[in-house]
Amino acid sequence: MNTTKYIFVTGGVSSSLGKGIIAASLAKLLQARGYRVTIQKLDPYINVDPGTLNPYEHGECYVTDDGAETDLDLGHYERFLNVSTSQANNVTTGRIYQSVIEKERRGEFLGKTVQVIPHITNEIKERIQLLGNTGDYDIIITEIGGTVGDIESLPYIESVRQLKWELGDDNALVIHLTLVPYLSAAGELKTKPTQHSVKTLMESGIRADILVCRTEHELSEELKRKLALFCNVKYEAVIQSIDASTIYDVPNMMLDEGLDTVTLQKLNLTNTNEPDLTRWNQFLQRHKNPKGKVTIGLIGKYVELQDSYKSILESFIHAGAENEVKVEVRAIHSEHIDAENIAEELSGLDGILVAPGFGERGIEGKIEAVRYARENNLPFLGICLGMQMAVIEFARNVLGLKDANSTEMNENTSHPVIDLMEDQKSITNKGGTMRLGAWKCELKENSIVEKVYNAKEISERHRHRYEYNNSYRKQLENAGMVATGINPDTGLVEIVEIPTHPWFVGVQYHPEYKSTVANPHPLFVAFVGAAHEHAKKK
Ligand code: GLN
């Protein structure tokens, strides 16, 4: 018999309340008690995956080992749980419809009218249970994107209602996250929006079992009682989620509020082990008590939006704790830097990270930033497009190939040092067609990366169409930019270094997707370490 338990997390009142962090924090607490937990996210938009969205829409696109382009919440899940997610952990309305329509074309519903209920809802229910049916997990947490009452989330909410009925109250529960706003003119916290939101959920036939209330001020006992009475939940099931200074505090805050305890009670799970958060709390202790500080310049073109480089920023937090330093990340817009103002714009930095990206906008600024790091012996890390810019900069300014470029930016360059990968040339569709997911890479002996990873072979996640052009390799290496990581099957260059520079590394893959609290990424740890060395010399 399948005894997997299901927890659904819905949101009300407003978006951006942090459902992903609440889901990840609860998952962390349950995992710390010994349960096997995973989280999935259901997104109501019609894109088949977020790979075709620009970061201004939904923030960063997160990539899993199996090459799924997913919502950035999956990044939080992996960072909190230190467990890999996959294609099955993120489902969009687009994917649901695509699959139902393909079934219809194959004739699987022959003779029937295909409808939202039951066909779309059945597909949703199947997807929700996919991970549960593997037998790998005791508990599946499913986060429903959007806000209750949205037209586009209705099929998801209906599917949750049906599943809850089918699985029974012991096997499924609903946590509803709402906002309790503070009206400063009245000097009061207001419960009405939460009452309305719970009512909206009720109209769809779902009774919330647990309320998590986002708030800027402590909820009094009286206010919690009021919320419990009017929202039809037990007093212990009204959980306060007060603004935190770091998302990494949220698991402990939820522990203090008893979110895990009520959850276990409601699901009839009797494990009374105290959660073991030793590793987590060691990290927090280091994160909150830094012994030094480094300033890193993050050069990108989506820097206005924090979420665009989510995984990179979190990787710096993990690496900072590991080095016991505070990493201050200064976001610098690549469109705002040029040869004239570069020294001023980048002054005071201890390290430079040139970010991933697509398209031409802002690339000349990125190239200038690489040059500045290279010429001034500043620790440098280039990720994906950032690595490609490092190769272009070196070709232009060291090899003297003035017109060197990537064919992504200039198809007619006479020196395509970065070029479209051979197997990309025949591809016309944009969705899900890049080189995606985990690929092996062999590290060169005595390179920085060999020391950093302490390994001969690694596996890292990719998301790109263009590559280092091997026909320039000899020239680049002779002039001092060495290829130190190679894909053993294809010969693609994945890593470049400049051995005469104190710390200059460019990687074609995305190390930021694999950094977690329990396992800070070695490349970020080493980069922050090099920046710290630089800071100490100042
Ligand atoms: N635009 C580049 C490519 O497709 C880099 C992609 C990235 O930075 N993720 O190869």
Coordinates of C-alpha atoms and ligand atoms in Angstrom, one line a residue:
M1 CA 0.0 0.0 0.0
N2 CA 1.2 3.5 -0.8
T3 CA 1.4 5.5 2.3
T4 CA 3.0 8.6 0.9
K5 CA 1.6 11.7 2.6
Y6 CA 0.8 14.9 0.6
I7 CA 1.0 18.5 1.8
F8 CA -0.4 21.2 -0.4
V9 CA 0.7 24.8 0.0
T10 CA -1.6 27.5 -1.4
G11 CA -1.3 31.2 -1.2
G12 CA -3.8 34.0 -0.6
V13 CA -4.2 37.8 -0.3
S14 CA -1.1 38.6 -2.3
S15 CA 1.7 37.1 -4.3
S16 CA 5.4 37.2 -3.1
L17 CA 4.6 36.0 0.4
G18 CA 7.3 33.4 0.2
K19 CA 5.4 30.1 -0.3
G20 CA 8.5 28.5 -1.7
I21 CA 10.5 29.4 1.5
I22 CA 7.7 28.1 3.8
A23 CA 7.5 24.9 1.8
A24 CA 11.3 24.5 1.8
S25 CA 11.5 25.2 5.6
L26 CA 8.8 22.7 6.5
A27 CA 10.5 20.2 4.2
K28 CA 13.8 20.9 6.0
L29 CA 12.2 20.3 9.4
L30 CA 10.5 17.0 8.3
Q31 CA 13.8 15.9 6.7
A32 CA 15.6 16.7 9.9
R33 CA 13.3 14.4 11.7
G34 CA 14.2 11.6 9.4
Y35 CA 11.5 11.7 6.8
R36 CA 12.3 11.4 3.1
V37 CA 10.8 14.6 1.6
T38 CA 10.6 16.3 -1.7
I39 CA 8.8 19.4 -3.0
Q40 CA 7.2 20.1 -6.3
K41 CA 5.9 23.3 -7.8
L42 CA 2.8 23.7 -9.9
D43 CA 2.9 26.9 -12.0
P44 CA -0.3 28.2 -13.6
Y45 CA 1.2 29.8 -16.6
I46 CA 0.9 28.5 -20.1
N47 CA 4.6 28.4 -21.1
V48 CA 5.6 24.7 -21.1
D49 CA 8.6 25.6 -19.0
P50 CA 10.1 28.9 -17.8
G51 CA 13.1 28.4 -20.2
T52 CA 11.6 30.8 -22.7
L53 CA 10.9 33.6 -20.1
N54 CA 13.2 36.4 -19.6
P55 CA 14.5 36.9 -16.0
Y56 CA 12.4 40.1 -15.7
E57 CA 9.3 38.0 -15.8
H58 CA 9.9 35.3 -13.1
G59 CA 13.5 35.7 -12.1
E60 CA 16.2 33.2 -12.8
C61 CA 15.5 30.0 -14.7
Y62 CA 16.8 27.1 -12.5
V63 CA 18.2 24.0 -14.2
T64 CA 18.2 20.5 -12.8
D65 CA 20.6 17.6 -13.3
D66 CA 18.2 16.0 -15.8
G67 CA 18.1 19.2 -17.8
A68 CA 14.7 20.6 -16.8
E69 CA 14.4 24.4 -17.0
T70 CA 12.4 25.2 -14.0
D71 CA 11.1 27.7 -11.5
L72 CA 13.6 29.3 -9.2
D73 CA 11.8 27.9 -6.2
L74 CA 13.3 24.5 -7.0
G75 CA 16.6 26.2 -6.3
H76 CA 15.4 26.9 -2.8
Y77 CA 14.3 23.3 -2.4
E78 CA 17.7 22.0 -3.4
R79 CA 19.6 24.5 -1.3
F80 CA 17.5 23.7 1.8
L81 CA 17.3 20.0 1.4
N82 CA 20.5 19.1 -0.4
V83 CA 18.5 16.7 -2.5
S84 CA 18.4 16.9 -6.3
T85 CA 15.1 17.7 -8.0
S86 CA 14.1 16.7 -11.5
Q87 CA 11.7 17.3 -14.4
A88 CA 8.9 15.9 -12.2
N89 CA 9.3 18.6 -9.6
N90 CA 8.0 21.4 -11.7
V91 CA 4.8 21.3 -13.7
T92 CA 3.2 24.2 -15.6
T93 CA -0.3 24.5 -17.1
G94 CA 1.4 24.5 -20.5
R95 CA 2.9 21.1 -19.9
I96 CA -0.4 19.7 -18.6
Y97 CA -2.3 20.9 -21.7
Q98 CA 0.5 19.7 -24.0
S99 CA 0.3 16.3 -22.6
V100 CA -3.5 16.1 -22.7
I101 CA -3.6 17.4 -26.2
E102 CA -1.0 14.8 -27.3
K103 CA -3.1 12.1 -25.7
E104 CA -6.1 13.4 -27.6
R105 CA -4.2 13.3 -30.9
R106 CA -3.1 9.7 -30.2
G107 CA -6.7 8.8 -29.8
E108 CA -6.5 8.0 -26.1
F109 CA -9.9 9.7 -25.4
L110 CA -11.5 8.4 -28.6
G111 CA -15.1 9.3 -28.7
K112 CA -15.0 11.5 -25.7
T113 CA -15.2 15.3 -25.3
V114 CA -11.9 16.4 -23.7
Q115 CA -12.6 18.9 -20.9
V116 CA -10.9 20.7 -18.0
I117 CA -12.8 18.5 -15.6
P118 CA -12.0 15.6 -15.6
H119 CA -9.2 15.4 -18.2
I120 CA -7.0 18.4 -17.2
T121 CA -7.6 17.8 -13.5
N122 CA -6.8 14.0 -13.9
E123 CA -3.6 14.9 -15.6
I124 CA -2.7 17.3 -12.7
K125 CA -3.5 14.7 -10.1
E126 CA -1.4 12.2 -12.0
R127 CA 1.5 14.6 -12.1
I128 CA 1.2 15.4 -8.4
Q129 CA 1.4 11.7 -7.5
L130 CA 4.2 10.9 -9.9
L131 CA 6.9 11.5 -7.3
G132 CA 4.8 9.8 -4.6
N133 CA 4.4 6.6 -6.7
T134 CA 8.2 6.1 -6.9
G135 CA 8.2 5.0 -3.3
D136 CA 11.3 7.2 -2.7
Y137 CA 9.5 9.6 -0.5
D138 CA 7.4 9.6 2.7
I139 CA 6.1 13.1 2.2
I140 CA 5.5 15.2 -0.9
I141 CA 5.0 18.9 -0.5
T142 CA 3.2 20.5 -3.5
E143 CA 3.4 24.2 -3.8
I144 CA 0.6 25.7 -6.0
G145 CA 1.8 28.8 -7.7
G146 CA -0.3 32.0 -7.9
T147 CA -3.0 33.1 -5.5
V148 CA -6.4 31.5 -4.7
G149 CA -9.1 33.1 -6.7
D150 CA -7.0 33.5 -9.8
I151 CA -8.9 32.1 -12.8
E152 CA -5.8 30.2 -14.0
S153 CA -5.2 28.3 -10.7
L154 CA -8.8 26.9 -10.6
P155 CA -8.0 23.5 -12.1
Y156 CA -5.1 23.1 -9.6
I157 CA -7.3 24.0 -6.7
E158 CA -10.0 21.6 -7.9
S159 CA -7.4 18.8 -8.3
V160 CA -6.2 19.4 -4.7
R161 CA -9.8 19.2 -3.5
Q162 CA -10.4 15.9 -5.3
L163 CA -7.1 14.5 -4.1
K164 CA -7.7 15.5 -0.5
W165 CA -11.0 13.7 -0.7
E166 CA -9.5 10.6 -2.3
L167 CA -6.5 10.3 -0.1
G168 CA -8.3 11.1 3.2
D169 CA -7.6 13.6 5.9
D170 CA -4.8 11.5 7.4
N171 CA -2.9 11.5 4.1
A172 CA -3.3 15.0 2.8
L173 CA -3.4 18.4 4.3
V174 CA -3.6 22.0 3.1
I175 CA -1.4 24.8 4.4
H176 CA -2.7 28.2 3.4
L177 CA -0.2 31.1 3.4
T178 CA -1.7 34.6 3.8
L179 CA -0.8 38.1 4.8
V180 CA -1.8 39.9 7.9
P181 CA -1.1 43.5 7.1
Y182 CA -0.3 46.2 9.6
L183 CA -2.1 49.5 9.2
S184 CA 0.1 52.1 10.7
A185 CA -2.6 54.8 10.8
A186 CA -4.8 52.5 12.9
G187 CA -1.8 50.9 14.7
E188 CA -3.3 47.5 14.1
L189 CA -2.8 44.2 12.4
K190 CA -5.8 43.2 10.2
T191 CA -7.2 39.7 9.9
K192 CA -9.9 40.5 7.3
P193 CA -7.9 39.8 4.2
T194 CA -7.0 36.4 5.6
Q195 CA -10.6 35.6 6.5
H196 CA -11.6 36.5 2.9
S197 CA -8.8 34.4 1.4
V198 CA -9.8 31.3 3.5
K199 CA -13.4 31.9 2.4
T200 CA -12.3 32.0 -1.3
L201 CA -10.5 28.7 -0.7
M202 CA -13.7 27.3 1.0
E203 CA -15.8 28.3 -2.0
S204 CA -13.7 25.8 -4.0
G205 CA -14.4 23.2 -1.5
I206 CA -11.1 23.3 0.4
R207 CA -10.8 23.8 4.1
A208 CA -7.3 25.0 5.1
D209 CA -5.8 22.8 7.9
I210 CA -3.0 25.2 8.8
L211 CA -2.7 28.9 8.3
V212 CA 0.7 30.5 8.0
C213 CA 0.4 34.2 8.4
R214 CA 3.1 36.5 7.0
T215 CA 3.3 39.6 9.2
E216 CA 5.7 42.4 10.0
H217 CA 4.6 42.4 13.7
E218 CA 4.1 39.7 16.3
L219 CA 0.6 38.2 16.3
S220 CA -0.9 38.3 19.8
E221 CA -2.6 35.3 21.3
E222 CA -5.9 37.1 21.0
L223 CA -5.4 37.7 17.3
K224 CA -4.4 34.1 16.7
R225 CA -7.5 33.0 18.5
K226 CA -9.6 35.3 16.4
L227 CA -8.0 33.9 13.2
A228 CA -8.5 30.3 14.4
L229 CA -12.2 30.9 15.1
F230 CA -13.1 32.8 11.9
C231 CA -10.9 30.7 9.6
N232 CA -12.0 27.4 11.0
V233 CA -8.6 26.0 12.1
K234 CA -7.2 24.9 15.5
Y235 CA -5.4 27.5 17.5
E236 CA -2.1 25.6 17.2
A237 CA -2.6 25.6 13.5
V238 CA -2.3 29.4 13.3
I239 CA 1.4 29.9 12.5
Q240 CA 3.1 33.2 12.5
S241 CA 5.7 33.9 9.9
I242 CA 7.3 37.2 10.8
D243 CA 9.7 38.9 8.4
A244 CA 13.2 37.4 8.8
S245 CA 16.6 38.9 8.2
T246 CA 17.6 35.9 6.1
I247 CA 15.5 33.1 4.5
Y248 CA 17.8 30.7 6.3
D249 CA 16.2 31.7 9.6
V250 CA 12.8 30.5 8.5
P251 CA 13.2 26.8 9.4
N252 CA 14.1 27.6 13.0
M253 CA 11.3 30.1 13.2
M254 CA 8.8 27.5 11.9
L255 CA 10.2 25.1 14.4
D256 CA 9.5 27.5 17.3
E257 CA 6.0 28.1 15.9
G258 CA 5.4 24.3 15.8
L259 CA 4.6 24.1 12.1
D260 CA 6.2 20.7 11.9
T261 CA 4.5 19.4 15.0
V262 CA 1.0 20.3 13.8
T263 CA 1.7 19.0 10.4
L264 CA 2.8 15.6 11.8
Q265 CA -0.2 15.5 14.1
K266 CA -2.6 16.1 11.3
L267 CA -1.0 13.5 9.1
N268 CA -1.0 11.0 11.9
L269 CA 2.7 10.6 11.8
T270 CA 4.0 9.6 15.2
N271 CA 7.8 10.2 14.9
T272 CA 8.7 12.3 17.9
N273 CA 12.5 12.6 17.1
E274 CA 13.6 16.2 17.6
P275 CA 14.8 17.6 14.3
D276 CA 18.5 17.4 13.9
L277 CA 19.5 20.8 12.5
T278 CA 23.2 20.6 13.6
R279 CA 24.7 21.2 10.1
W280 CA 22.1 23.9 9.4
N281 CA 22.8 25.8 12.6
Q282 CA 26.6 25.6 12.1
F283 CA 26.1 27.3 8.8
L284 CA 23.8 29.9 10.4
Q285 CA 26.3 30.5 13.2
R286 CA 29.1 31.2 10.6
H287 CA 26.8 33.2 8.4
K288 CA 25.9 35.5 11.2
N289 CA 29.3 35.9 12.7
P290 CA 31.7 36.8 9.9
K291 CA 35.3 37.6 10.8
G292 CA 36.0 39.7 7.7
K293 CA 34.4 41.1 4.6
V294 CA 34.8 40.9 0.8
T295 CA 33.1 43.0 -1.9
I296 CA 32.3 41.2 -5.1
G297 CA 31.1 43.0 -8.2
L298 CA 28.3 41.1 -10.0
I299 CA 28.4 42.3 -13.6
G300 CA 25.1 41.6 -15.3
K301 CA 22.3 43.1 -17.3
Y302 CA 19.3 42.0 -15.2
V303 CA 20.7 43.5 -11.9
E304 CA 17.7 45.6 -11.2
L305 CA 15.8 42.5 -10.3
Q306 CA 17.2 40.5 -7.3
D307 CA 15.7 37.3 -8.4
S308 CA 17.5 37.2 -11.8
Y309 CA 20.7 36.0 -10.2
K310 CA 19.1 34.1 -7.2
S311 CA 21.3 31.1 -7.2
I312 CA 24.5 33.1 -7.6
L313 CA 23.6 35.3 -4.6
E314 CA 22.7 32.3 -2.5
S315 CA 26.0 30.6 -3.5
F316 CA 27.8 33.6 -2.2
I317 CA 26.0 33.3 1.1
H318 CA 27.0 29.6 1.4
A319 CA 30.6 30.4 0.4
G320 CA 30.8 33.4 2.7
A321 CA 29.8 31.2 5.7
E322 CA 32.3 28.6 4.7
N323 CA 35.1 31.3 4.6
E324 CA 33.7 33.1 7.7
V325 CA 33.4 36.3 5.8
K326 CA 30.6 38.5 4.8
V327 CA 30.2 38.7 1.1
E328 CA 28.9 42.0 0.0
V329 CA 27.7 41.7 -3.6
R330 CA 27.7 44.9 -5.5
A331 CA 25.4 44.6 -8.5
I332 CA 26.8 46.5 -11.5
H333 CA 24.8 47.0 -14.6
S334 CA 27.0 46.0 -17.6
E335 CA 25.3 48.6 -19.8
H336 CA 26.6 51.3 -17.5
I337 CA 30.3 50.5 -17.8
D338 CA 32.8 51.4 -20.5
A339 CA 36.5 51.9 -20.9
E340 CA 36.2 55.5 -19.6
N341 CA 34.4 54.9 -16.3
I342 CA 35.5 51.3 -15.5
A343 CA 38.1 52.1 -12.9
E344 CA 35.6 54.3 -11.0
E345 CA 32.7 51.8 -11.4
L346 CA 34.7 48.9 -10.2
S347 CA 36.8 50.5 -7.5
G348 CA 37.0 48.9 -4.1
L349 CA 36.1 45.4 -5.4
D350 CA 37.9 42.3 -4.2
G351 CA 36.6 40.1 -7.0
I352 CA 34.5 40.2 -10.1
L353 CA 31.9 37.8 -11.3
V354 CA 30.6 38.2 -14.9
A355 CA 27.1 36.7 -15.0
P356 CA 25.4 34.4 -17.5
G357 CA 23.1 35.9 -20.0
F358 CA 21.8 36.0 -23.6
G359 CA 21.9 38.4 -26.4
E360 CA 24.0 41.4 -27.2
R361 CA 22.8 44.0 -24.7
G362 CA 25.5 44.9 -22.2
I363 CA 28.2 42.6 -23.5
E364 CA 30.8 45.3 -24.2
G365 CA 30.6 46.3 -20.5
K366 CA 31.1 42.7 -19.5
I367 CA 34.2 42.5 -21.8
E368 CA 35.6 45.7 -20.2
A369 CA 35.0 44.2 -16.7
V370 CA 36.9 41.0 -17.7
R371 CA 39.8 43.2 -18.9
Y372 CA 39.8 45.2 -15.7
A373 CA 40.0 42.0 -13.6
R374 CA 42.7 40.4 -15.8
E375 CA 44.9 43.5 -15.9
N376 CA 44.5 44.4 -12.3
N377 CA 45.0 40.9 -10.9
L378 CA 41.5 40.9 -9.4
P379 CA 40.0 37.4 -8.7
F380 CA 37.7 36.7 -11.5
L381 CA 34.9 34.1 -12.1
G382 CA 33.0 34.0 -15.4
I383 CA 29.9 31.9 -15.6
C384 CA 28.6 30.7 -19.0
L385 CA 28.2 33.9 -21.0
G386 CA 30.8 35.3 -18.5
M387 CA 33.3 32.7 -19.5
Q388 CA 32.6 33.3 -23.2
M389 CA 33.2 37.1 -22.6
A390 CA 36.6 36.2 -21.0
V391 CA 37.6 34.3 -24.1
I392 CA 36.5 37.1 -26.3
E393 CA 38.4 39.7 -24.2
F394 CA 41.6 37.6 -24.3
A395 CA 41.3 37.1 -28.0
R396 CA 40.8 40.8 -28.6
N397 CA 43.2 42.3 -26.2
V398 CA 46.0 39.7 -25.9
L399 CA 45.9 37.9 -29.2
G400 CA 45.1 41.2 -31.0
L401 CA 42.1 39.8 -32.9
K402 CA 40.2 43.1 -32.7
D403 CA 37.0 41.8 -34.2
A404 CA 36.8 38.6 -32.0
N405 CA 33.3 37.8 -30.9
S406 CA 30.6 35.2 -30.3
T407 CA 28.5 34.5 -33.4
E408 CA 25.5 35.0 -31.0
M409 CA 26.4 38.7 -31.0
N410 CA 27.9 39.1 -34.5
E411 CA 27.3 36.4 -37.1
N412 CA 29.8 37.9 -39.4
T413 CA 32.8 38.3 -37.1
S414 CA 36.1 37.3 -38.8
H415 CA 37.1 35.6 -35.5
P416 CA 34.3 33.6 -34.0
V417 CA 36.1 32.5 -30.9
I418 CA 32.7 31.5 -29.5
D419 CA 30.5 29.7 -32.0
L420 CA 27.2 27.9 -32.2
M421 CA 27.6 24.2 -31.2
E422 CA 27.5 21.9 -34.2
D423 CA 24.3 20.1 -33.0
Q424 CA 22.6 23.4 -32.4
K425 CA 22.9 24.5 -36.1
S426 CA 19.8 22.6 -37.3
I427 CA 17.6 23.6 -34.3
T428 CA 14.9 26.2 -34.9
N429 CA 12.7 25.7 -31.9
K430 CA 13.7 27.8 -28.8
G431 CA 12.0 25.9 -26.0
G432 CA 14.0 23.2 -24.2
T433 CA 16.6 22.9 -27.0
M434 CA 19.8 24.2 -25.5
R435 CA 22.5 22.0 -24.1
L436 CA 20.9 21.4 -20.8
G437 CA 21.6 19.6 -17.5
A438 CA 24.5 17.6 -16.2
W439 CA 27.5 16.9 -18.3
K440 CA 30.9 15.4 -17.3
C441 CA 34.1 17.4 -17.4
E442 CA 37.7 16.2 -17.0
L443 CA 40.0 18.5 -15.1
K444 CA 43.5 19.2 -16.1
E445 CA 46.3 18.3 -13.7
N446 CA 47.7 21.2 -11.5
S447 CA 45.0 23.6 -12.6
I448 CA 43.1 25.8 -10.1
V449 CA 40.0 23.8 -10.7
E450 CA 41.7 20.4 -10.0
K451 CA 42.7 21.8 -6.6
V452 CA 39.4 23.4 -5.9
Y453 CA 37.3 20.3 -6.7
N454 CA 40.0 17.9 -5.5
A455 CA 38.8 15.6 -8.3
K456 CA 39.8 14.5 -11.8
E457 CA 36.3 14.4 -13.1
I458 CA 33.2 16.5 -12.2
S459 CA 29.6 16.8 -13.3
E460 CA 28.0 20.2 -13.6
R461 CA 24.8 21.7 -15.1
H462 CA 24.7 23.5 -18.4
R463 CA 22.3 25.8 -20.2
H464 CA 23.8 27.2 -23.4
R465 CA 23.9 27.1 -27.2
Y466 CA 27.3 28.5 -28.0
E467 CA 30.7 27.1 -27.2
Y468 CA 34.4 27.8 -27.1
N469 CA 35.7 27.4 -30.6
N470 CA 38.4 24.8 -30.5
S471 CA 40.1 26.1 -33.7
Y472 CA 41.4 29.0 -31.5
R473 CA 42.6 26.8 -28.7
K474 CA 46.2 26.6 -29.7
Q475 CA 46.5 30.3 -30.1
L476 CA 44.7 31.1 -26.8
E477 CA 46.8 28.6 -24.9
N478 CA 50.1 29.8 -26.3
A479 CA 49.2 33.3 -25.2
G480 CA 48.4 32.2 -21.7
M481 CA 44.7 31.3 -21.5
V482 CA 44.6 27.5 -20.8
A483 CA 41.7 25.1 -21.2
T484 CA 41.6 23.2 -17.9
G485 CA 38.2 21.4 -18.1
I486 CA 37.2 19.3 -21.1
N487 CA 34.1 17.3 -21.8
P488 CA 35.5 13.8 -22.2
D489 CA 33.0 12.7 -24.8
T490 CA 32.8 15.8 -27.1
G491 CA 36.0 17.6 -26.5
L492 CA 34.1 20.8 -25.7
V493 CA 36.1 23.2 -23.5
E494 CA 34.2 23.8 -20.3
I495 CA 36.8 25.7 -18.2
V496 CA 39.5 28.3 -19.0
E497 CA 42.1 29.7 -16.6
I498 CA 45.0 32.2 -16.8
P499 CA 47.8 30.5 -14.8
T500 CA 49.8 33.8 -14.5
H501 CA 46.9 35.6 -12.9
P502 CA 46.3 35.0 -9.1
W503 CA 42.8 33.6 -9.7
F504 CA 41.1 33.7 -13.1
V505 CA 38.5 31.0 -13.9
G506 CA 35.8 31.0 -16.5
V507 CA 33.3 28.1 -16.6
Q508 CA 30.8 27.2 -19.4
Y509 CA 28.5 25.5 -16.9
H510 CA 26.5 26.9 -13.9
P511 CA 28.1 26.0 -10.6
E512 CA 25.5 28.2 -8.8
Y513 CA 22.8 25.6 -9.4
K514 CA 24.6 23.0 -7.2
S515 CA 25.5 25.1 -4.1
T516 CA 23.6 24.1 -1.0
V517 CA 23.7 24.9 2.7
A518 CA 25.1 21.5 3.4
N519 CA 27.4 21.5 0.4
P520 CA 28.6 25.0 -0.5
H521 CA 30.0 24.9 -4.0
P522 CA 33.8 24.5 -4.0
L523 CA 34.3 27.0 -6.9
F524 CA 32.4 29.8 -5.0
V525 CA 34.2 28.9 -1.8
A526 CA 37.6 29.2 -3.6
F527 CA 36.6 32.4 -5.4
V528 CA 35.5 34.0 -2.1
G529 CA 38.7 32.7 -0.5
A530 CA 40.8 34.4 -3.3
A531 CA 38.8 37.6 -2.9
H532 CA 39.5 37.5 0.8
E533 CA 43.2 37.1 0.2
H534 CA 42.9 40.2 -2.1
A535 CA 41.0 42.1 0.6
K536 CA 43.6 41.3 3.2
K537 CA 46.4 42.7 1.0
K538 CA 44.6 46.1 0.5
Ligands
GLN1 N1 24.1 33.0 -24.5 C1 25.1 32.1 -24.2 C2 24.9 30.8 -24.9 O1 23.8 30.4 -25.3 C3 25.4 31.9 -22.8 C4 24.2 31.3 -22.0 C5 24.3 31.5 -20.5 O2 25.0 32.3 -20.0 N2 23.5 30.7 -19.8 O3 25.8 30.0 -25.1

